[in-house]
PDB file of C-alpha atoms in Angstrom:
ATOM      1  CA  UNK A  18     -11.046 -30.636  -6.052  1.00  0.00           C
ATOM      2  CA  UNK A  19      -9.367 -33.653  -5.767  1.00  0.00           C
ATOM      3  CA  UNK A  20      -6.177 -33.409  -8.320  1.00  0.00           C
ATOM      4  CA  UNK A  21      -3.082 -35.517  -9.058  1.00  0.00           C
ATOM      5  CA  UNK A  22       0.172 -34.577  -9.952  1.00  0.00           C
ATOM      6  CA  UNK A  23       2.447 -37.082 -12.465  1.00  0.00           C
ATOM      7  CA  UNK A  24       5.510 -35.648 -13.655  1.00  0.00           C
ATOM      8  CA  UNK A  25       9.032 -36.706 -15.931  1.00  0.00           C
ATOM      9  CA  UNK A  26      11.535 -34.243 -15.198  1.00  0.00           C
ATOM     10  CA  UNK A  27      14.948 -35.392 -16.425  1.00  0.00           C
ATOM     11  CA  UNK A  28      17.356 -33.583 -14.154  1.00  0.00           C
ATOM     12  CA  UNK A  29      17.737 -34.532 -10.160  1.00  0.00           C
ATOM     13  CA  UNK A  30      17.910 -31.032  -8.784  1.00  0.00           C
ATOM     14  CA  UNK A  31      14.581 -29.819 -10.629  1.00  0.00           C
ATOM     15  CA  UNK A  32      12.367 -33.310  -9.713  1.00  0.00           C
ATOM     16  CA  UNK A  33      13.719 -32.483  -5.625  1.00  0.00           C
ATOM     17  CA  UNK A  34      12.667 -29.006  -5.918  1.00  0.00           C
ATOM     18  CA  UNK A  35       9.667 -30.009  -7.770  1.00  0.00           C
ATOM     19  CA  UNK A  36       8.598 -32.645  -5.276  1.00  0.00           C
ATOM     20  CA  UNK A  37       9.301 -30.486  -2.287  1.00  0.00           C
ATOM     21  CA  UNK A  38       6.940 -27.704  -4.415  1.00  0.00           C
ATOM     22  CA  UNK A  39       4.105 -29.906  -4.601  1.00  0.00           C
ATOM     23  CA  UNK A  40       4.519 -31.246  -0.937  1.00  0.00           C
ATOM     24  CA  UNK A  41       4.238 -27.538   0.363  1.00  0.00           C
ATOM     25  CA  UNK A  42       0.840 -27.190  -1.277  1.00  0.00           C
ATOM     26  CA  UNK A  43      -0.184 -29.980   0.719  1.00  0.00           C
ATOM     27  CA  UNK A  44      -0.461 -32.970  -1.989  1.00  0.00           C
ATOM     28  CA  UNK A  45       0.772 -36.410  -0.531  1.00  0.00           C
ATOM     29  CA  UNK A  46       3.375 -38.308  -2.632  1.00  0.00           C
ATOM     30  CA  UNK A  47       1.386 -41.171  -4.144  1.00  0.00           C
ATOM     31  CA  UNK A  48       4.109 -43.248  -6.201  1.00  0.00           C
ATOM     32  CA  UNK A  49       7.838 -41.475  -6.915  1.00  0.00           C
ATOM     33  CA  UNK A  50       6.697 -39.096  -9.628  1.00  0.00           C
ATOM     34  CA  UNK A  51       3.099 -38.404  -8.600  1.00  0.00           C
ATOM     35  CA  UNK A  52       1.200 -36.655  -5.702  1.00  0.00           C
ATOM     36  CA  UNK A  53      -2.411 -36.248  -5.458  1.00  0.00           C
ATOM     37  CA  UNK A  54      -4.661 -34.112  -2.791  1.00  0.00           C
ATOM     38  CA  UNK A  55      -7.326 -31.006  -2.865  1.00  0.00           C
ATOM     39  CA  UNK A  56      -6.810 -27.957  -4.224  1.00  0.00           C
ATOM     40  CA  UNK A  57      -9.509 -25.171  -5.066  1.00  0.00           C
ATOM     41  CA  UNK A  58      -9.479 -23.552  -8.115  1.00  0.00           C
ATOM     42  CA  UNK A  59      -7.269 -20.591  -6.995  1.00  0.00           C
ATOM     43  CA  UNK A  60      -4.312 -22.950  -5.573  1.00  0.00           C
ATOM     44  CA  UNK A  61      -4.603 -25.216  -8.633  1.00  0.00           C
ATOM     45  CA  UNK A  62      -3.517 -21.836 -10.427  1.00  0.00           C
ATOM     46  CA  UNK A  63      -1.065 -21.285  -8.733  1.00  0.00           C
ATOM     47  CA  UNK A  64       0.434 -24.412  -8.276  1.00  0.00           C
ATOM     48  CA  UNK A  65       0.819 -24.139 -12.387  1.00  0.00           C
ATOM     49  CA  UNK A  66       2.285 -21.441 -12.312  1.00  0.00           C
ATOM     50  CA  UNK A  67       4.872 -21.990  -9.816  1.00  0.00           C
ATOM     51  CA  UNK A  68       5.326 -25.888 -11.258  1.00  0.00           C
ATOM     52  CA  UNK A  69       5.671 -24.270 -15.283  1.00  0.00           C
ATOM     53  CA  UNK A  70       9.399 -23.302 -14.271  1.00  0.00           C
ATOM     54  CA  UNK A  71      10.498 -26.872 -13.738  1.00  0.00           C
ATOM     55  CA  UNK A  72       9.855 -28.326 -17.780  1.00  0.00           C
ATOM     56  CA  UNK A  73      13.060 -26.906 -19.264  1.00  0.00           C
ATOM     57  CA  UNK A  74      14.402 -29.674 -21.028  1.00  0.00           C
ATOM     58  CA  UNK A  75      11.712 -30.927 -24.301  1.00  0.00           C
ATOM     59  CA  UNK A  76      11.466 -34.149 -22.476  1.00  0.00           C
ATOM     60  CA  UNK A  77       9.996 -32.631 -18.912  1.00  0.00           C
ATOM     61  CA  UNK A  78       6.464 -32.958 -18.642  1.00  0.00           C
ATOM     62  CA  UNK A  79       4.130 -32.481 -15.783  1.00  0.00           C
ATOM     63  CA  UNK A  80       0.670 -33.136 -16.090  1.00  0.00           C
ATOM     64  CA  UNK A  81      -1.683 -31.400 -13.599  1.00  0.00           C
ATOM     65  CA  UNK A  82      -4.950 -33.872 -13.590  1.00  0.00           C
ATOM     66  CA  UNK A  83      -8.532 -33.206 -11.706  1.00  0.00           C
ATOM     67  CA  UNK A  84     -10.424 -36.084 -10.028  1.00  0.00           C
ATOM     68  CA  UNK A  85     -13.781 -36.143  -9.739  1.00  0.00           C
ATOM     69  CA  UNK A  86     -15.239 -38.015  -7.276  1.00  0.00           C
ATOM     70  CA  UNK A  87     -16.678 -41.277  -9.193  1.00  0.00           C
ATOM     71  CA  UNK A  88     -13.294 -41.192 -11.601  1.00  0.00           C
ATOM     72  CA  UNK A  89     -11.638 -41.773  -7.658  1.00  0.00           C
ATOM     73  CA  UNK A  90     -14.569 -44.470  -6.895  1.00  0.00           C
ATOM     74  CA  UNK A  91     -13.686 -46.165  -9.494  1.00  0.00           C
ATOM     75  CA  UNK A  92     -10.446 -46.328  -9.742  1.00  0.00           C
ATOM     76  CA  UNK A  93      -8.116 -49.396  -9.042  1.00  0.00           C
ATOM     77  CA  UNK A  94      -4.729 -49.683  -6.933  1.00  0.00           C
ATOM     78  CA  UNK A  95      -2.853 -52.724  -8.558  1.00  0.00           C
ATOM     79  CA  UNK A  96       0.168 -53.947  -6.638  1.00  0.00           C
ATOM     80  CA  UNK A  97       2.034 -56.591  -4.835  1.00  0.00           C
ATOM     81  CA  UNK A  98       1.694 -55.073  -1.134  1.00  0.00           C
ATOM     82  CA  UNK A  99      -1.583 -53.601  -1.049  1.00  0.00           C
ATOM     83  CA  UNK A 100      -0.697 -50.172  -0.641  1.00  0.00           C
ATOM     84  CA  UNK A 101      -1.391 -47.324  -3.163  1.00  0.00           C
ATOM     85  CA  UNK A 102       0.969 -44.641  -1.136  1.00  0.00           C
ATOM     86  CA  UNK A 103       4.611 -44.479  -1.201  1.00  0.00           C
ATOM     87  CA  UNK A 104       5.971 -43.869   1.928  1.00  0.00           C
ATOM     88  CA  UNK A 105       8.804 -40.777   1.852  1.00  0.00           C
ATOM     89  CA  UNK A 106      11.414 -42.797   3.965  1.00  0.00           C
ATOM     90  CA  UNK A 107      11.651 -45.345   1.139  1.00  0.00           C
ATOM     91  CA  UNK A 108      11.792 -42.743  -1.449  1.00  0.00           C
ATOM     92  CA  UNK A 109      15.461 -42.282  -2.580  1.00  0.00           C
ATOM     93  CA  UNK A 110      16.890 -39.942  -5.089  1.00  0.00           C
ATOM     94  CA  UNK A 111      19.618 -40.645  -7.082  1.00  0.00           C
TER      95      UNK A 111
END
């Protein structure tokens, strides 16, 4: 199922590892703290589980968020350029 990823985690080491987590289960970075792709039920699993290690701090939060196929229809891309992905050359971490 389509899912997507959106996440707040405060410190820079754990949002890299995080990010690089999320890319290896094949989810494309969508904007700087979100990734979306297909998982099946078993991946989705154990993407949590692997993910869960990340929210240390009370202010961490990742939320983990199916998409079914109208919710995706439906939905709208609002920005200046046009584009809805975020391309990982212009991504920089600070």
């Amino acid at each position: 199922m389509l899912t997507l990823v959106v996440y707040d985690i405060h410190d820079d080491k754990r949002r890299q590892q995080l990010a690089r987590v999320l890319g290896r289960f094949g989810l494309t970075r969508v904007q700087y703290s979100a990734f979306r792709g297909d998982l099946n039920p078993n991946d989705k699993e154990v993407l949590i589980r692997k993910v869960t290690k990340y929210v240390e701090d009370e202010i961490d939060c990742i939320f983990v968020i199916p998409l079914c196929g109208r919710c995706l229809a439906t939905s709208e891309v609002i920005s200046k350029n046009g584009r809805m992905l975020v391309s990982e050359s212009s991504v920089e971490i600070v």
